[in-house]
């Protein structure tokens, strides 16, 4: 079992650009959650996808959007990037309400 | 909204000794879960231990145990016989009835040989 995988590992973008991050959940998991972790901080919940729909959303602007595919993989899209969007983006998968398993994260740097 | 507070930004412990990491949370819900996650420098978050709010018995996983005080909304993690590999950031997390997770700001644990 490969566990939760994320791509890419690192990404550098400039302000105003758009970015797409990808996540493949652990085998058997149907729920994917996305988190933003700023340096030295705990993860902040962005949103959660289940059955291809956004089920929960944290306090993030509409610039942050996502998608879940029929195979349960997911994408996080961020438009009009700001310097403050620089962070580690974590994906976590679960079988609905059970404990979440995290991926290694994507380090996004916005210049 | 639920909040999770970890008041100890940094902690240190001698190898083979015991250390306790503190966590408090605020909620009006009655059915929830609490977790401790470990994030080593390699940054992949790993589940350490979980506690269901309806269970009075404290969870234990080998050298890791919790002290869950529901009325006080306290959820501390005790690490016994500390090992060098325990050095990491530790995050306390709350899972709401709606399956949303809230994390604390973390405690950086140093293990001194």
Coordinates of C-alpha atoms in Angstrom, one line a residue:
Chain A
X1 CA 0.0 0.0 0.0
X2 CA 1.6 3.3 -1.1
X3 CA -0.3 5.4 1.4
X4 CA -1.3 8.9 0.6
X5 CA 0.8 10.4 -2.2
X6 CA 1.0 14.0 -3.3
X7 CA 2.5 15.8 -6.3
X8 CA 4.6 17.8 -6.9
X9 CA 6.9 17.8 -3.9
X10 CA 8.0 21.4 -4.4
X11 CA 6.6 24.2 -6.5
X12 CA 7.7 27.8 -7.1
X13 CA 5.2 30.3 -8.5
X14 CA 4.9 34.0 -8.8
X15 CA 2.2 36.3 -7.5
X16 CA -1.0 36.2 -9.6
X17 CA -0.4 32.8 -11.0
X18 CA -2.5 29.7 -10.6
X19 CA -1.5 26.4 -9.1
X20 CA -2.9 22.8 -9.0
X21 CA -1.8 20.3 -6.4
X22 CA -2.7 16.6 -6.6
X23 CA -3.4 13.9 -4.0
X24 CA -4.0 10.2 -4.2
X25 CA -5.6 8.7 -1.1
X26 CA -4.7 5.6 0.7
X27 CA -6.2 2.5 -0.7
X28 CA -9.8 2.0 0.6
X29 CA -10.2 5.6 1.7
X30 CA -13.0 7.7 0.2
X31 CA -12.6 11.1 1.9
X32 CA -9.9 13.6 1.2
X33 CA -9.1 16.7 3.2
X34 CA -6.7 19.5 2.4
X35 CA -4.7 21.6 4.9
X36 CA -2.4 24.6 4.7
X37 CA 0.5 24.6 7.1
X38 CA 2.4 27.8 7.4
X39 CA 5.9 27.6 8.8
X40 CA 5.9 26.9 12.5
X41 CA 2.1 26.6 12.6
X42 CA -0.4 23.8 12.8
X43 CA -2.3 22.7 9.8
X44 CA -5.3 24.8 8.9
X45 CA -8.3 23.0 7.4
X46 CA -9.1 24.2 3.8
X47 CA -11.9 21.8 2.7
X48 CA -12.9 18.2 2.6
X49 CA -14.3 16.1 -0.3
X50 CA -16.5 13.0 -0.1
X51 CA -18.3 11.4 -3.0
X52 CA -16.9 14.0 -5.3
X53 CA -18.5 16.9 -3.4
X54 CA -17.1 19.5 -1.1
X55 CA -18.6 18.6 2.3
X56 CA -16.8 20.9 4.7
X57 CA -14.9 24.1 4.2
X58 CA -12.6 26.1 6.5
X59 CA -12.1 29.8 6.5
X60 CA -10.4 30.2 3.1
X61 CA -11.4 32.5 0.2
X62 CA -12.9 31.3 -3.0
X63 CA -9.5 31.5 -4.6
X64 CA -9.1 28.0 -3.1
X65 CA -11.1 25.4 -4.9
X66 CA -10.9 21.7 -5.3
X67 CA -12.2 18.6 -7.0
X68 CA -12.5 14.9 -6.3
X69 CA -12.5 12.3 -9.0
X70 CA -14.4 9.0 -9.2
X71 CA -11.2 7.2 -8.1
X72 CA -11.2 9.4 -5.0
X73 CA -8.1 11.3 -5.9
X74 CA -8.3 15.0 -5.5
X75 CA -6.9 18.3 -6.7
X76 CA -6.5 21.6 -4.9
X77 CA -6.5 24.7 -7.1
X78 CA -5.4 28.1 -5.9
X79 CA -5.9 31.1 -8.2
X80 CA -4.4 34.6 -8.1
X81 CA -1.6 33.5 -5.8
X82 CA -0.5 35.8 -3.0
X83 CA 2.8 35.8 -1.1
X84 CA 0.9 34.6 1.9
X85 CA -0.1 31.5 0.2
X86 CA 3.4 30.2 0.6
X87 CA 3.1 27.1 2.8
X88 CA 3.2 23.3 3.0
X89 CA -0.1 21.9 1.7
X90 CA -1.1 18.6 3.2
X91 CA -3.6 16.1 1.9
X92 CA -5.1 13.6 4.3
X93 CA -7.4 10.7 3.5
X94 CA -9.7 8.7 5.6
X95 CA -12.6 6.3 5.3
X96 CA -15.2 8.8 6.2
X97 CA -15.0 9.6 9.9
X98 CA -12.0 7.4 10.9
X99 CA -8.5 8.8 11.5
X100 CA -6.8 10.6 8.8
X101 CA -3.6 9.5 7.1
X102 CA -1.5 12.3 5.8
X103 CA 0.6 12.6 2.7
X104 CA 4.1 14.1 2.7
X105 CA 2.9 17.5 1.5
X106 CA 3.6 19.9 -1.3
X107 CA 5.8 22.9 -0.4
X108 CA 4.5 25.9 -2.4
X109 CA 6.7 29.0 -2.6
X110 CA 5.2 32.2 -4.0
X111 CA 7.6 34.9 -5.2
Chain B
X1 CA -16.0 27.2 16.4
X2 CA -13.8 24.7 18.0
X3 CA -10.4 25.7 19.1
X4 CA -7.4 23.7 20.2
X5 CA -4.7 25.2 22.4
X6 CA -1.2 23.8 23.0
X7 CA 0.5 26.1 25.5
X8 CA 3.9 24.6 25.3
X9 CA 5.7 25.7 22.1
X10 CA 8.8 23.7 23.1
X11 CA 9.6 20.9 25.5
X12 CA 12.7 18.8 26.2
X13 CA 13.2 15.4 27.9
X14 CA 16.1 13.3 28.8
X15 CA 16.3 10.0 27.0
X16 CA 14.5 7.2 28.9
X17 CA 12.6 9.8 31.0
X18 CA 8.9 10.6 30.8
X19 CA 7.4 13.8 29.4
X20 CA 3.8 15.2 29.2
X21 CA 2.5 17.4 26.5
X22 CA -0.5 19.5 27.2
X23 CA -3.6 20.3 25.1
X24 CA -6.9 22.0 25.9
X25 CA -9.8 22.4 23.6
X26 CA -13.0 24.3 23.5
X27 CA -16.3 22.8 22.2
X28 CA -20.0 22.6 22.8
X29 CA -20.3 19.2 21.1
X30 CA -20.7 16.0 23.0
X31 CA -19.6 13.5 20.3
X32 CA -16.0 14.1 19.1
X33 CA -12.6 12.5 18.7
X34 CA -9.2 13.7 19.9
X35 CA -5.9 12.8 18.3
X36 CA -2.2 13.4 18.8
X37 CA -0.1 13.5 15.6
X38 CA 3.7 13.5 15.3
X39 CA 5.4 15.4 12.6
X40 CA 9.1 14.5 12.3
X41 CA 11.5 16.8 10.4
X42 CA 10.7 14.8 7.3
X43 CA 7.3 16.4 7.7
X44 CA 5.0 13.5 7.1
X45 CA 2.3 13.6 9.8
X46 CA 1.9 10.3 11.7
X47 CA -1.0 9.4 14.0
X48 CA 0.2 8.6 17.5
X49 CA -3.0 8.0 19.5
X50 CA -6.7 8.7 19.4
X51 CA -9.4 9.1 22.0
X52 CA -13.2 8.9 21.6
X53 CA -15.0 11.4 23.8
X54 CA -17.6 8.9 24.9
X55 CA -14.9 6.6 26.3
X56 CA -13.9 7.3 29.9
X57 CA -10.9 5.0 29.7
X58 CA -7.7 6.7 28.6
X59 CA -6.2 5.4 25.4
X60 CA -2.8 3.8 25.4
X61 CA -0.4 2.8 22.6
X62 CA 2.8 1.2 23.9
X63 CA 4.9 4.1 25.4
X64 CA 2.2 6.7 24.6
X65 CA -0.8 7.3 26.8
X66 CA -3.3 10.1 27.2
X67 CA -4.9 11.8 30.2
X68 CA -8.4 12.7 28.9
X69 CA -10.4 15.0 31.2
X70 CA -13.6 15.7 29.4
X71 CA -15.1 18.1 31.9
X72 CA -11.9 20.1 31.9
X73 CA -11.6 19.8 28.1
X74 CA -8.0 18.6 28.6
X75 CA -6.2 16.0 26.5
X76 CA -2.5 15.6 27.5
X77 CA 0.0 13.1 26.0
X78 CA 2.4 11.2 28.1
X79 CA 5.5 9.7 26.5
X80 CA 7.3 7.1 28.7
X81 CA 10.8 5.9 28.2
X82 CA 11.5 8.7 25.7
X83 CA 13.7 7.7 22.7
X84 CA 15.7 9.8 20.3
X85 CA 13.2 9.0 17.6
X86 CA 10.4 10.7 19.5
X87 CA 11.9 14.1 18.7
X88 CA 9.4 15.9 16.5
X89 CA 6.6 18.4 16.5
X90 CA 3.5 17.1 18.2
X91 CA 0.1 18.3 17.3
X92 CA -3.1 17.9 19.2
X93 CA -6.2 17.6 17.0
X94 CA -10.0 17.7 17.5
X95 CA -12.4 16.0 15.1
X96 CA -15.9 17.5 15.2
X97 CA -19.2 15.8 14.8
X98 CA -19.2 17.1 11.2
X99 CA -15.8 15.4 10.6
X100 CA -13.8 18.6 10.5
X101 CA -10.4 18.6 12.0
X102 CA -8.9 21.4 14.1
X103 CA -5.2 21.4 15.0
X104 CA -3.3 23.1 17.7
X105 CA -0.1 25.1 17.0
X106 CA 2.1 22.2 18.0
X107 CA 4.8 21.4 20.6
X108 CA 8.4 20.9 19.5
X109 CA 9.9 18.0 21.5
X110 CA 13.6 17.6 21.9
X111 CA 15.1 14.4 23.3
X112 CA 18.4 14.9 25.0
X113 CA 20.8 11.9 24.9

